[in-house]
């Protein structure tokens, strides 16, 4: 049994920012199911919001965030995070993270959909990689931090699961060490979930393979409250190409003048919103979905051909190079794009300090629902949220000394595999994996109906039974664990969607096309019912 003061799950901006601060107060283990650099953060292209131009203001950033969030943001959370941005950026730079600057030394500022001002700090079009590399390097150099790669967290261990009376609290977790196949027990009174989102629950996504809703599913199974999972953000512009199907064409391209056009070469967004190609993502994604269905074409295009090769290869080197590698020259050819699942706006419900409903369990970043994003996330607000809330979660844990509490004496049972056999037919796992992603795409994506949600529920129930059977009868492997978490996540998305009898932000249903004007708007909140 291994014991640490802090257990962090995930190596994105939230997990590493937390770990670096926590290391000043105790021992930290950072567990990640693959390699440390496999995170959603590392894939972020756009950047991180921070008011840095004298023409801009916190009030303006707050207003844009609230407007995108369609009445469901928590105002206090929005204000705190927006106003904390300059400090968070200073701390990131102290870790060696570089953001691009203009010739006069001031930050170069990008723009994306829903922003009325330029306020996005970036590092070319690989901002996430710059952040991830520098934080990882700092964590690797820190003697109090142990990074455990290929450690897949299976489930959280709580006092309730151990049959201990009183407030349900975290006491540790079980993790599969993939290098040995052993299941290890980790003890700690402070666990921080920073596992990112769940894009892989959909057939088409901009997310890396690791985004399978793991933290969300395990927190839910442990009894934590989950909120607003119906709000899945579809990024309007994922590259449409048969050799490369999850490559993001950053919204920053539209921020620099890229225009959405149809196959006929005509701009179409003006017909849908006066902000045109830079309207918030929910509006743009729905408009593209509408155009694709109307014209029968498989995709639309982003046209940035008015910019030179020199400009594009300097400002967007990664996008430019990747497009060229599949025969598209963005300086000459409009880039074919389709919407794809991109960001989970709901998640494990937390306060502004990352505290969940379970004592000792924190959730930070995409896995969490703090109230910042409401019904639709404003572009590039999420890296900021990760950095700000991670720092606050650490302060909270230290203040409450949860990591210092003596871990209860009673023994946490080691994991037993019983009579479980090696998985004999992996085909079942892969089939179910494909089925869940396809059905979520067909029934629970950009435009929903009651009928489609009902169909999805029936299918998910069947899949859940099969996965459970597999889980109990066979030895655990990472594919099975991911499938189990994907099914749980799909079920939470559908359940939340069924609870919302209106269209709002990213949740659009033909059965309730209007937004209810109840004030304040209500979150959809779900908690595991005890049997
Ligand atoms: C993008 O670069 O378009 C993505 C940025 C974000 O999702 O915040």
Short mmCIF file of C-alpha atoms and ligand atoms in Angstrom, two decimals:
data_model
loop_
_atom_site.label_atom_id
_atom_site.label_comp_id
_atom_site.label_asym_id
_atom_site.label_seq_id
_atom_site.Cartn_x
_atom_site.Cartn_y
_atom_site.Cartn_z
CA UNK A 1 0.00 0.00 0.00
CA UNK A 2 1.35 3.42 -0.98
CA UNK A 3 0.59 6.54 1.00
CA UNK A 4 0.91 10.18 -0.12
CA UNK A 5 -0.28 13.53 1.21
CA UNK A 6 -1.83 14.36 -2.15
CA UNK A 7 -2.95 12.10 -4.99
CA UNK A 8 -3.37 13.90 -8.30
CA UNK A 9 -4.98 12.13 -11.26
CA UNK A 10 -4.00 13.63 -14.62
CA UNK A 11 -1.08 15.55 -16.10
CA UNK A 12 -2.75 18.52 -17.82
CA UNK A 13 -2.52 22.14 -16.69
CA UNK A 14 -4.75 21.56 -13.63
CA UNK A 15 -3.00 18.45 -12.33
CA UNK A 16 0.54 19.75 -12.79
CA UNK A 17 -0.24 23.25 -11.47
CA UNK A 18 -1.76 21.68 -8.36
CA UNK A 19 1.13 19.22 -7.91
CA UNK A 20 3.80 21.91 -8.15
CA UNK A 21 2.17 23.95 -5.39
CA UNK A 22 1.23 20.92 -3.27
CA UNK A 23 4.85 19.72 -3.28
CA UNK A 24 5.65 22.63 -0.93
CA UNK A 25 3.35 21.04 1.65
CA UNK A 26 3.87 17.32 1.38
CA UNK A 27 4.37 14.29 -0.82
CA UNK A 28 2.52 14.16 -4.13
CA UNK A 29 1.84 11.27 -6.51
CA UNK A 30 0.60 12.21 -9.98
CA UNK A 31 -1.03 9.25 -11.69
CA UNK A 32 -1.65 9.17 -15.42
CA UNK A 33 -3.04 6.31 -17.45
CA UNK A 34 -0.63 6.78 -20.39
CA UNK A 35 2.43 8.99 -20.79
CA UNK A 36 2.64 12.34 -19.01
CA UNK A 37 2.45 14.37 -22.21
CA UNK A 38 -0.86 12.74 -23.29
CA UNK A 39 -3.35 15.33 -22.09
CA UNK A 40 -6.05 17.56 -23.50
CA UNK A 41 -3.94 20.52 -22.42
CA UNK A 42 -1.09 19.46 -24.68
CA UNK A 43 -3.48 19.57 -27.64
CA UNK A 44 -4.82 23.08 -26.95
CA UNK A 45 -4.13 25.34 -29.90
CA UNK A 46 -5.92 28.63 -29.18
CA UNK A 47 -4.55 29.99 -25.92
CA UNK A 48 -5.48 31.35 -22.53
CA UNK A 49 -7.66 34.37 -21.79
CA UNK A 50 -6.30 37.31 -19.85
CA UNK A 51 -7.30 40.96 -20.00
CA UNK A 52 -4.04 42.61 -21.10
CA UNK A 53 -5.00 45.43 -23.49
CA UNK A 54 -5.83 48.90 -22.10
CA UNK A 55 -8.92 48.93 -24.37
CA UNK A 56 -10.14 45.72 -22.68
CA UNK A 57 -11.49 45.31 -19.14
CA UNK A 58 -12.44 42.61 -16.64
CA UNK A 59 -16.06 43.78 -17.02
CA UNK A 60 -15.93 43.14 -20.74
CA UNK A 61 -14.40 39.64 -20.32
CA UNK A 62 -17.02 38.85 -17.67
CA UNK A 63 -19.82 40.09 -19.94
CA UNK A 64 -18.62 37.96 -22.89
CA UNK A 65 -18.32 34.87 -20.65
CA UNK A 66 -21.81 35.37 -19.22
CA UNK A 67 -23.28 35.92 -22.65
CA UNK A 68 -21.73 32.73 -24.06
CA UNK A 69 -22.90 30.83 -20.95
CA UNK A 70 -26.55 31.60 -21.82
CA UNK A 71 -27.77 32.48 -18.33
CA UNK A 72 -26.28 29.49 -16.54
CA UNK A 73 -22.89 30.80 -15.35
CA UNK A 74 -22.22 31.44 -11.69
CA UNK A 75 -21.49 35.20 -11.70
CA UNK A 76 -19.22 35.12 -8.69
CA UNK A 77 -17.15 32.26 -10.11
CA UNK A 78 -16.83 34.07 -13.45
CA UNK A 79 -15.65 37.27 -11.78
CA UNK A 80 -13.13 35.49 -9.54
CA UNK A 81 -11.59 33.53 -12.41
CA UNK A 82 -11.45 36.47 -14.82
CA UNK A 83 -9.87 38.74 -12.20
CA UNK A 84 -7.34 36.06 -11.21
CA UNK A 85 -5.98 35.77 -14.76
CA UNK A 86 -3.05 38.24 -14.53
CA UNK A 87 -1.69 36.50 -11.40
CA UNK A 88 -2.11 33.06 -12.99
CA UNK A 89 -0.23 34.23 -16.09
CA UNK A 90 2.61 35.64 -13.94
CA UNK A 91 2.92 32.30 -12.17
CA UNK A 92 2.98 30.44 -15.47
CA UNK A 93 5.72 32.68 -16.78
CA UNK A 94 7.65 32.07 -13.56
CA UNK A 95 7.61 28.40 -14.58
CA UNK A 96 9.26 29.37 -17.88
CA UNK A 97 6.12 29.38 -20.03
CA UNK A 98 6.44 31.79 -22.97
CA UNK A 99 3.63 33.63 -24.69
CA UNK A 100 4.16 35.37 -28.03
CA UNK A 101 4.90 39.08 -27.95
CA UNK A 102 4.66 41.95 -30.41
CA UNK A 103 7.70 43.93 -31.57
CA UNK A 104 7.10 46.45 -28.76
CA UNK A 105 7.37 43.65 -26.16
CA UNK A 106 3.69 43.65 -25.25
CA UNK A 107 1.73 40.39 -25.40
CA UNK A 108 0.44 39.50 -28.85
CA UNK A 109 -3.29 38.99 -28.31
CA UNK A 110 -5.52 36.66 -30.31
CA UNK A 111 -9.28 36.66 -30.78
CA UNK A 112 -11.83 33.85 -30.94
CA UNK A 113 -15.60 33.43 -31.22
CA UNK A 114 -17.73 35.24 -28.63
CA UNK A 115 -14.93 37.62 -27.55
CA UNK A 116 -15.53 41.30 -28.17
CA UNK A 117 -11.84 42.10 -27.57
CA UNK A 118 -8.44 40.62 -28.31
CA UNK A 119 -7.51 38.92 -25.02
CA UNK A 120 -6.04 35.51 -25.81
CA UNK A 121 -2.40 34.93 -24.94
CA UNK A 122 -0.86 32.30 -27.15
CA UNK A 123 2.29 30.55 -28.14
CA UNK A 124 1.90 30.23 -31.93
CA UNK A 125 -0.79 27.55 -32.43
CA UNK A 126 0.68 25.13 -29.89
CA UNK A 127 -0.04 27.00 -26.65
CA UNK A 128 -1.05 23.82 -24.83
CA UNK A 129 2.20 22.08 -25.71
CA UNK A 130 4.25 25.03 -24.39
CA UNK A 131 2.30 24.98 -21.11
CA UNK A 132 2.36 21.22 -20.77
CA UNK A 133 6.10 20.85 -21.54
CA UNK A 134 7.19 23.54 -19.10
CA UNK A 135 4.95 22.39 -16.23
CA UNK A 136 6.01 18.80 -16.77
CA UNK A 137 9.66 19.70 -16.73
CA UNK A 138 9.20 21.56 -13.43
CA UNK A 139 7.27 18.63 -11.93
CA UNK A 140 9.92 16.14 -13.03
CA UNK A 141 12.58 18.20 -11.30
CA UNK A 142 10.65 18.37 -8.02
CA UNK A 143 11.76 15.81 -5.43
CA UNK A 144 8.40 15.74 -3.62
CA UNK A 145 6.51 14.76 -6.80
CA UNK A 146 6.36 11.18 -8.07
CA UNK A 147 4.89 10.87 -11.55
CA UNK A 148 3.42 7.44 -12.17
CA UNK A 149 2.81 6.84 -15.87
CA UNK A 150 0.74 3.91 -17.15
CA UNK A 151 -1.24 3.91 -13.90
CA UNK A 152 -4.95 3.78 -14.71
CA UNK A 153 -7.11 4.76 -11.75
CA UNK A 154 -9.97 2.26 -11.52
CA UNK A 155 -12.03 3.63 -8.66
CA UNK A 156 -11.92 5.93 -5.68
CA UNK A 157 -12.08 4.45 -2.19
CA UNK A 158 -14.48 6.17 0.18
CA UNK A 159 -15.49 5.68 3.79
CA UNK A 160 -18.98 4.83 2.59
CA UNK A 161 -17.65 2.00 0.43
CA UNK A 162 -15.75 0.71 3.47
CA UNK A 163 -18.96 0.77 5.49
CA UNK A 164 -17.76 3.54 7.83
CA UNK A 165 -20.51 5.79 9.17
CA UNK A 166 -20.46 9.59 9.00
CA UNK A 167 -19.68 12.02 6.23
CA UNK A 168 -18.60 10.24 3.05
CA UNK A 169 -14.86 10.97 2.65
CA UNK A 170 -12.07 9.97 0.34
CA UNK A 171 -9.44 7.59 1.70
CA UNK A 172 -7.61 6.56 -1.45
CA UNK A 173 -7.90 4.87 -4.80
CA UNK A 174 -7.17 1.68 -6.71
CA UNK A 175 -5.03 1.88 -9.84
CA UNK A 176 -3.97 -0.62 -12.48
CA UNK A 177 -0.23 -0.52 -13.06
CA UNK A 178 -0.21 -1.38 -16.73
CA UNK A 179 3.47 -2.23 -16.78
CA UNK A 180 2.96 -5.15 -14.38
CA UNK A 181 -0.80 -5.79 -14.60
CA UNK A 182 -0.98 -5.40 -10.78
CA UNK A 183 -3.73 -3.45 -9.07
CA UNK A 184 -2.27 -1.13 -6.46
CA UNK A 185 -3.87 0.58 -3.48
CA UNK A 186 -3.01 4.22 -2.84
CA UNK A 187 -3.99 5.98 0.40
CA UNK A 188 -4.55 9.67 0.89
CA UNK A 189 -7.18 11.94 2.38
CA UNK A 190 -6.80 14.39 -0.50
CA UNK A 191 -7.45 13.32 -4.08
CA UNK A 192 -7.58 15.79 -6.98
CA UNK A 193 -9.21 14.68 -10.20
CA UNK A 194 -7.78 16.51 -13.22
CA UNK A 195 -8.64 13.93 -15.83
CA UNK A 196 -10.00 16.24 -18.54
CA UNK A 197 -13.09 15.60 -20.61
CA UNK A 198 -14.92 12.93 -22.53
CA UNK A 199 -14.73 13.76 -26.27
CA UNK A 200 -14.12 10.09 -27.09
CA UNK A 201 -17.71 9.30 -26.19
CA UNK A 202 -18.52 10.72 -29.64
CA UNK A 203 -17.55 9.32 -33.02
CA UNK A 204 -15.99 12.58 -34.13
CA UNK A 205 -13.95 14.60 -31.68
CA UNK A 206 -11.02 17.00 -31.53
CA UNK A 207 -9.82 15.29 -28.33
CA UNK A 208 -6.89 12.91 -27.85
CA UNK A 209 -7.56 9.19 -27.24
CA UNK A 210 -7.24 9.62 -23.49
CA UNK A 211 -10.41 11.74 -23.17
CA UNK A 212 -12.77 8.99 -22.00
CA UNK A 213 -14.58 10.60 -19.06
CA UNK A 214 -12.60 8.61 -16.49
CA UNK A 215 -12.62 11.14 -13.64
CA UNK A 216 -16.25 12.01 -14.15
CA UNK A 217 -17.32 8.36 -14.09
CA UNK A 218 -15.28 7.42 -11.04
CA UNK A 219 -16.42 10.48 -9.07
CA UNK A 220 -20.04 9.66 -9.88
CA UNK A 221 -19.60 6.03 -8.83
CA UNK A 222 -18.05 7.24 -5.57
CA UNK A 223 -21.14 9.35 -4.82
CA UNK A 224 -20.06 12.85 -5.95
CA UNK A 225 -22.66 15.16 -7.47
CA UNK A 226 -22.49 15.71 -11.24
CA UNK A 227 -24.05 18.68 -13.05
CA UNK A 228 -24.91 20.00 -16.54
CA UNK A 229 -23.53 17.11 -18.59
CA UNK A 230 -25.97 17.89 -21.41
CA UNK A 231 -23.71 20.79 -22.40
CA UNK A 232 -21.16 19.24 -24.73
CA UNK A 233 -19.40 21.80 -26.87
CA UNK A 234 -18.95 20.89 -30.53
CA UNK A 235 -16.05 22.76 -32.06
CA UNK A 236 -17.24 24.08 -35.42
CA UNK A 237 -14.02 23.49 -37.30
CA UNK A 238 -12.39 20.09 -37.11
CA UNK A 239 -10.40 19.22 -40.26
CA UNK A 240 -12.47 17.08 -42.64
CA UNK A 241 -10.04 14.62 -44.22
CA UNK A 242 -10.10 10.83 -44.47
CA UNK A 243 -6.47 10.47 -43.32
CA UNK A 244 -6.70 12.77 -40.33
CA UNK A 245 -10.02 12.99 -38.59
CA UNK A 246 -9.50 14.72 -35.26
CA UNK A 247 -7.24 17.61 -36.12
CA UNK A 248 -8.48 20.99 -34.90
CA UNK A 249 -8.48 24.06 -37.10
CA UNK A 250 -8.22 26.65 -34.35
CA UNK A 251 -10.86 29.31 -34.02
CA UNK A 252 -7.92 31.72 -33.90
CA UNK A 253 -7.84 31.30 -37.71
CA UNK A 254 -11.27 32.91 -37.83
CA UNK A 255 -10.03 35.44 -35.25
CA UNK A 256 -7.45 36.49 -37.84
CA UNK A 257 -10.03 36.90 -40.60
CA UNK A 258 -10.84 33.33 -41.73
CA UNK A 259 -14.37 33.11 -43.12
CA UNK A 260 -16.70 30.12 -43.20
CA UNK A 261 -17.94 29.37 -46.71
CA UNK A 262 -19.93 26.64 -48.42
CA UNK A 263 -18.79 24.56 -51.41
CA UNK A 264 -20.27 27.31 -53.64
CA UNK A 265 -17.73 29.74 -52.17
CA UNK A 266 -20.39 31.84 -50.46
CA UNK A 267 -20.21 33.04 -46.88
CA UNK A 268 -23.20 31.67 -44.93
CA UNK A 269 -22.79 32.65 -41.26
CA UNK A 270 -24.23 36.17 -41.74
CA UNK A 271 -27.58 34.48 -42.40
CA UNK A 272 -27.40 32.85 -38.97
CA UNK A 273 -25.87 35.52 -36.72
CA UNK A 274 -24.75 39.14 -37.16
CA UNK A 275 -21.35 38.22 -35.67
CA UNK A 276 -20.77 35.98 -38.70
CA UNK A 277 -17.89 33.51 -38.54
CA UNK A 278 -16.96 34.73 -35.04
CA UNK A 279 -20.30 34.05 -33.36
CA UNK A 280 -20.10 31.81 -30.24
CA UNK A 281 -19.46 28.15 -30.94
CA UNK A 282 -22.93 26.80 -30.22
CA UNK A 283 -24.35 29.08 -32.91
CA UNK A 284 -21.59 28.37 -35.46
CA UNK A 285 -21.70 24.59 -34.92
CA UNK A 286 -25.50 24.52 -35.34
CA UNK A 287 -25.28 26.71 -38.43
CA UNK A 288 -22.71 24.37 -40.02
CA UNK A 289 -24.83 21.35 -39.11
CA UNK A 290 -27.78 23.08 -40.78
CA UNK A 291 -25.75 23.95 -43.93
CA UNK A 292 -24.39 20.40 -44.23
CA UNK A 293 -27.91 18.96 -43.93
CA UNK A 294 -29.37 21.58 -46.30
CA UNK A 295 -26.80 21.15 -49.08
CA UNK A 296 -26.05 17.44 -48.65
CA UNK A 297 -22.33 18.27 -48.73
CA UNK A 298 -20.08 16.46 -46.24
CA UNK A 299 -18.34 19.61 -44.95
CA UNK A 300 -17.98 23.40 -45.16
CA UNK A 301 -14.71 25.38 -45.49
CA UNK A 302 -12.65 27.98 -43.61
CA UNK A 303 -11.19 30.42 -46.11
CA UNK A 304 -8.03 32.22 -44.96
CA UNK A 305 -6.51 32.46 -48.45
CA UNK A 306 -6.33 36.24 -48.23
CA UNK A 307 -3.35 35.78 -45.86
CA UNK A 308 0.10 35.01 -47.22
CA UNK A 309 2.01 31.78 -46.91
CA UNK A 310 4.65 33.63 -44.83
CA UNK A 311 2.04 34.94 -42.39
CA UNK A 312 0.26 31.61 -42.01
CA UNK A 313 3.39 29.53 -41.54
CA UNK A 314 4.66 31.99 -38.92
CA UNK A 315 1.41 32.51 -36.93
CA UNK A 316 -0.05 28.98 -37.34
CA UNK A 317 2.95 26.71 -38.01
CA UNK A 318 1.31 23.53 -36.72
CA UNK A 319 -1.96 23.97 -38.62
CA UNK A 320 -0.13 25.07 -41.75
CA UNK A 321 2.28 22.13 -41.70
CA UNK A 322 -0.44 19.59 -40.89
CA UNK A 323 -2.72 20.84 -43.66
CA UNK A 324 0.16 20.72 -46.15
CA UNK A 325 0.89 17.13 -45.08
CA UNK A 326 -2.55 16.10 -46.37
CA UNK A 327 -2.33 18.17 -49.55
CA UNK A 328 -4.18 21.32 -48.44
CA UNK A 329 -2.31 24.64 -48.69
CA UNK A 330 -4.25 27.09 -46.47
CA UNK A 331 -2.70 30.02 -48.37
CA UNK A 332 -4.37 28.77 -51.57
CA UNK A 333 -7.13 26.33 -50.60
CA UNK A 334 -10.11 26.80 -48.29
CA UNK A 335 -9.76 24.23 -45.47
CA UNK A 336 -12.55 21.59 -45.32
CA UNK A 337 -14.08 21.41 -41.83
CA UNK A 338 -16.89 19.76 -39.84
CA UNK A 339 -18.03 20.16 -36.22
CA UNK A 340 -16.73 17.62 -33.69
CA UNK A 341 -17.11 17.04 -29.95
CA UNK A 342 -14.61 19.30 -28.23
CA UNK A 343 -15.34 20.24 -24.62
CA UNK A 344 -17.45 19.08 -21.70
CA UNK A 345 -18.97 22.14 -20.00
CA UNK A 346 -20.63 20.17 -17.19
CA UNK A 347 -18.88 17.70 -14.91
CA UNK A 348 -18.29 16.91 -11.26
CA UNK A 349 -19.96 19.77 -9.43
CA UNK A 350 -17.51 21.88 -7.43
CA UNK A 351 -17.22 25.24 -5.80
CA UNK A 352 -14.67 27.85 -6.89
CA UNK A 353 -12.05 26.01 -4.80
CA UNK A 354 -12.55 22.75 -6.67
CA UNK A 355 -14.32 21.08 -3.73
CA UNK A 356 -16.76 18.35 -4.69
CA UNK A 357 -19.63 17.05 -2.59
CA UNK A 358 -17.29 14.34 -1.22
CA UNK A 359 -14.99 15.34 1.59
CA UNK A 360 -11.34 15.33 0.48
CA UNK A 361 -12.17 14.99 -3.23
CA UNK A 362 -11.37 17.92 -5.50
CA UNK A 363 -12.03 18.17 -9.23
CA UNK A 364 -10.30 20.77 -11.39
CA UNK A 365 -10.40 21.62 -15.10
CA UNK A 366 -12.62 20.07 -17.74
CA UNK A 367 -13.71 17.22 -15.46
CA UNK A 368 -15.30 19.78 -13.14
CA UNK A 369 -18.33 22.03 -13.30
CA UNK A 370 -17.51 25.19 -11.34
CA UNK A 371 -20.15 27.38 -12.97
CA UNK A 372 -17.64 29.29 -15.13
CA UNK A 373 -18.89 27.98 -18.48
CA UNK A 374 -22.62 27.72 -17.86
CA UNK A 375 -24.40 26.38 -20.94
CA UNK A 376 -21.55 27.15 -23.37
CA UNK A 377 -17.85 27.80 -22.80
CA UNK A 378 -16.27 30.97 -24.13
CA UNK A 379 -13.19 29.99 -26.14
CA UNK A 380 -9.86 29.85 -24.26
CA UNK A 381 -11.43 30.28 -20.82
CA UNK A 382 -10.64 26.70 -19.87
CA UNK A 383 -6.85 26.74 -19.48
CA UNK A 384 -7.37 29.80 -17.30
CA UNK A 385 -9.92 27.97 -15.16
CA UNK A 386 -7.53 25.04 -14.70
CA UNK A 387 -4.66 27.24 -13.50
CA UNK A 388 -6.79 29.43 -11.20
CA UNK A 389 -8.88 26.69 -9.58
CA UNK A 390 -5.86 24.38 -9.10
CA UNK A 391 -4.15 27.07 -7.01
CA UNK A 392 -7.32 27.68 -5.00
CA UNK A 393 -7.88 23.96 -4.43
CA UNK A 394 -4.41 23.62 -2.97
CA UNK A 395 -4.96 26.62 -0.67
CA UNK A 396 -8.23 25.08 0.44
CA UNK A 397 -6.74 21.65 1.09
CA UNK A 398 -3.87 23.18 3.05
CA UNK A 399 -6.20 25.43 5.05
CA UNK A 400 -8.42 22.51 5.94
CA UNK A 401 -5.36 20.35 6.56
CA UNK A 402 -7.19 17.48 4.92
CA UNK A 403 -3.84 16.11 3.77
CA UNK A 404 -2.56 16.14 7.36
CA UNK A 405 -5.50 14.25 8.83
CA UNK A 406 -4.36 10.91 10.06
CA UNK A 407 -5.63 8.30 7.71
CA UNK A 408 -8.04 6.06 9.55
CA UNK A 409 -6.52 2.97 11.05
CA UNK A 410 -8.87 0.48 9.57
CA UNK A 411 -7.36 -1.47 6.76
CA UNK A 412 -8.37 -0.66 3.25
CA UNK A 413 -8.78 -4.03 1.59
CA UNK A 414 -6.37 -4.78 -1.22
CA UNK A 415 -7.99 -5.35 -4.59
CA UNK A 416 -8.94 -8.95 -5.28
CA UNK A 417 -9.60 -10.27 -8.75
CA UNK A 418 -11.47 -13.35 -7.46
CA UNK A 419 -12.01 -15.92 -10.21
CA UNK A 420 -11.65 -13.37 -12.99
CA UNK A 421 -10.15 -14.75 -16.17
CA UNK A 422 -8.17 -13.03 -18.90
CA UNK A 423 -10.46 -11.32 -21.39
CA UNK A 424 -11.10 -13.95 -24.05
CA UNK A 425 -12.82 -11.87 -26.70
CA UNK A 426 -11.57 -8.33 -27.01
CA UNK A 427 -13.87 -7.95 -29.99
CA UNK A 428 -16.78 -7.43 -27.58
CA UNK A 429 -15.02 -4.46 -26.00
CA UNK A 430 -14.18 -2.90 -29.36
CA UNK A 431 -17.65 -3.51 -30.74
CA UNK A 432 -19.30 -1.86 -27.73
CA UNK A 433 -16.82 1.00 -27.84
CA UNK A 434 -17.73 1.69 -31.51
CA UNK A 435 -21.42 1.32 -30.79
CA UNK A 436 -21.46 3.83 -27.96
CA UNK A 437 -19.57 6.44 -29.96
CA UNK A 438 -21.78 6.01 -33.01
CA UNK A 439 -25.05 6.13 -31.07
CA UNK A 440 -23.97 9.24 -29.16
CA UNK A 441 -23.09 10.92 -32.45
CA UNK A 442 -26.34 9.95 -34.14
CA UNK A 443 -28.73 10.52 -31.24
CA UNK A 444 -27.11 12.92 -28.74
CA UNK A 445 -25.04 15.46 -30.65
CA UNK A 446 -25.69 18.98 -31.96
CA UNK A 447 -29.46 18.71 -32.47
CA UNK A 448 -31.47 16.49 -30.12
CA UNK A 449 -35.04 15.24 -29.79
CA UNK A 450 -36.88 13.35 -27.04
CA UNK A 451 -37.22 10.34 -29.29
CA UNK A 452 -33.51 10.17 -30.06
CA UNK A 453 -32.64 10.56 -26.37
CA UNK A 454 -35.03 7.74 -25.49
CA UNK A 455 -33.45 5.47 -28.08
CA UNK A 456 -30.03 6.32 -26.74
CA UNK A 457 -31.16 5.45 -23.18
CA UNK A 458 -32.33 1.99 -24.19
CA UNK A 459 -29.11 1.22 -26.07
CA UNK A 460 -26.92 2.54 -23.25
CA UNK A 461 -28.76 0.38 -20.69
CA UNK A 462 -28.01 -2.74 -22.74
CA UNK A 463 -24.38 -1.76 -23.15
CA UNK A 464 -24.09 -1.03 -19.44
CA UNK A 465 -25.27 -4.56 -18.56
CA UNK A 466 -22.78 -6.13 -20.97
CA UNK A 467 -19.92 -4.03 -19.69
CA UNK A 468 -20.79 -4.80 -16.06
CA UNK A 469 -20.80 -8.51 -16.81
CA UNK A 470 -17.43 -8.18 -18.45
CA UNK A 471 -16.09 -6.12 -15.59
CA UNK A 472 -16.97 -8.73 -12.98
CA UNK A 473 -15.96 -11.80 -14.93
CA UNK A 474 -12.71 -10.82 -16.57
CA UNK A 475 -9.39 -9.41 -15.48
CA UNK A 476 -9.23 -5.69 -15.78
CA UNK A 477 -7.45 -4.09 -18.74
CA UNK A 478 -7.33 -0.44 -19.80
CA UNK A 479 -9.66 -0.90 -22.80
CA UNK A 480 -12.32 -2.37 -20.53
CA UNK A 481 -11.86 0.41 -17.96
CA UNK A 482 -12.21 3.08 -20.65
CA UNK A 483 -15.31 1.42 -22.05
CA UNK A 484 -16.85 1.23 -18.56
CA UNK A 485 -16.19 4.95 -18.07
CA UNK A 486 -17.47 5.88 -21.52
CA UNK A 487 -20.75 4.07 -20.92
CA UNK A 488 -21.16 5.84 -17.57
CA UNK A 489 -20.38 9.19 -19.17
CA UNK A 490 -22.78 8.61 -22.07
CA UNK A 491 -25.49 7.75 -19.60
CA UNK A 492 -24.86 10.95 -17.61
CA UNK A 493 -25.01 13.08 -20.77
CA UNK A 494 -28.30 11.53 -21.83
CA UNK A 495 -29.81 11.67 -18.33
CA UNK A 496 -28.96 15.36 -17.99
CA UNK A 497 -30.27 16.09 -21.50
CA UNK A 498 -33.57 14.42 -20.62
CA UNK A 499 -33.90 16.57 -17.52
CA UNK A 500 -33.71 19.83 -19.48
CA UNK A 501 -37.04 20.74 -21.07
CA UNK A 502 -35.71 23.70 -23.04
CA UNK A 503 -32.99 24.67 -25.50
CA UNK A 504 -30.17 26.62 -23.93
CA UNK A 505 -26.58 27.18 -25.05
CA UNK A 506 -25.14 23.90 -26.29
CA UNK A 507 -28.28 21.88 -25.56
CA UNK A 508 -30.61 22.26 -28.50
CA UNK A 509 -33.70 20.09 -28.83
CA UNK A 510 -36.37 20.25 -31.50
CA UNK A 511 -38.98 19.30 -28.89
CA UNK A 512 -38.29 22.40 -26.77
CA UNK A 513 -36.70 24.95 -29.14
CA UNK A 514 -37.22 27.91 -26.79
CA UNK A 515 -35.16 28.95 -23.77
CA UNK A 516 -37.22 29.14 -20.60
CA UNK A 517 -36.91 32.51 -18.93
CA UNK A 518 -36.91 31.17 -15.38
CA UNK A 519 -34.50 33.22 -13.34
CA UNK A 520 -32.10 32.03 -12.13
CA UNK A 521 -31.75 29.22 -14.66
CA UNK A 522 -31.36 25.81 -13.07
CA UNK A 523 -28.45 23.37 -13.27
CA UNK A 524 -29.23 19.75 -14.01
CA UNK A 525 -27.87 17.86 -11.04
CA UNK A 526 -27.41 14.10 -10.77
CA UNK A 527 -26.20 11.89 -7.96
CA UNK A 528 -25.87 8.11 -7.76
CA UNK A 529 -28.86 6.67 -5.94
CA UNK A 530 -27.95 4.23 -3.20
CA UNK A 531 -29.40 0.77 -3.84
C1 LIG B 1 -9.31 26.64 -30.64
O1 LIG B 1 -8.12 26.91 -30.78
O2 LIG B 1 -10.17 26.86 -31.47
C2 LIG B 1 -9.72 25.97 -29.38
C3 LIG B 1 -9.61 26.87 -28.24
C4 LIG B 1 -10.57 26.47 -27.17
O3 LIG B 1 -11.30 25.49 -27.33
O4 LIG B 1 -10.62 27.15 -26.15
#
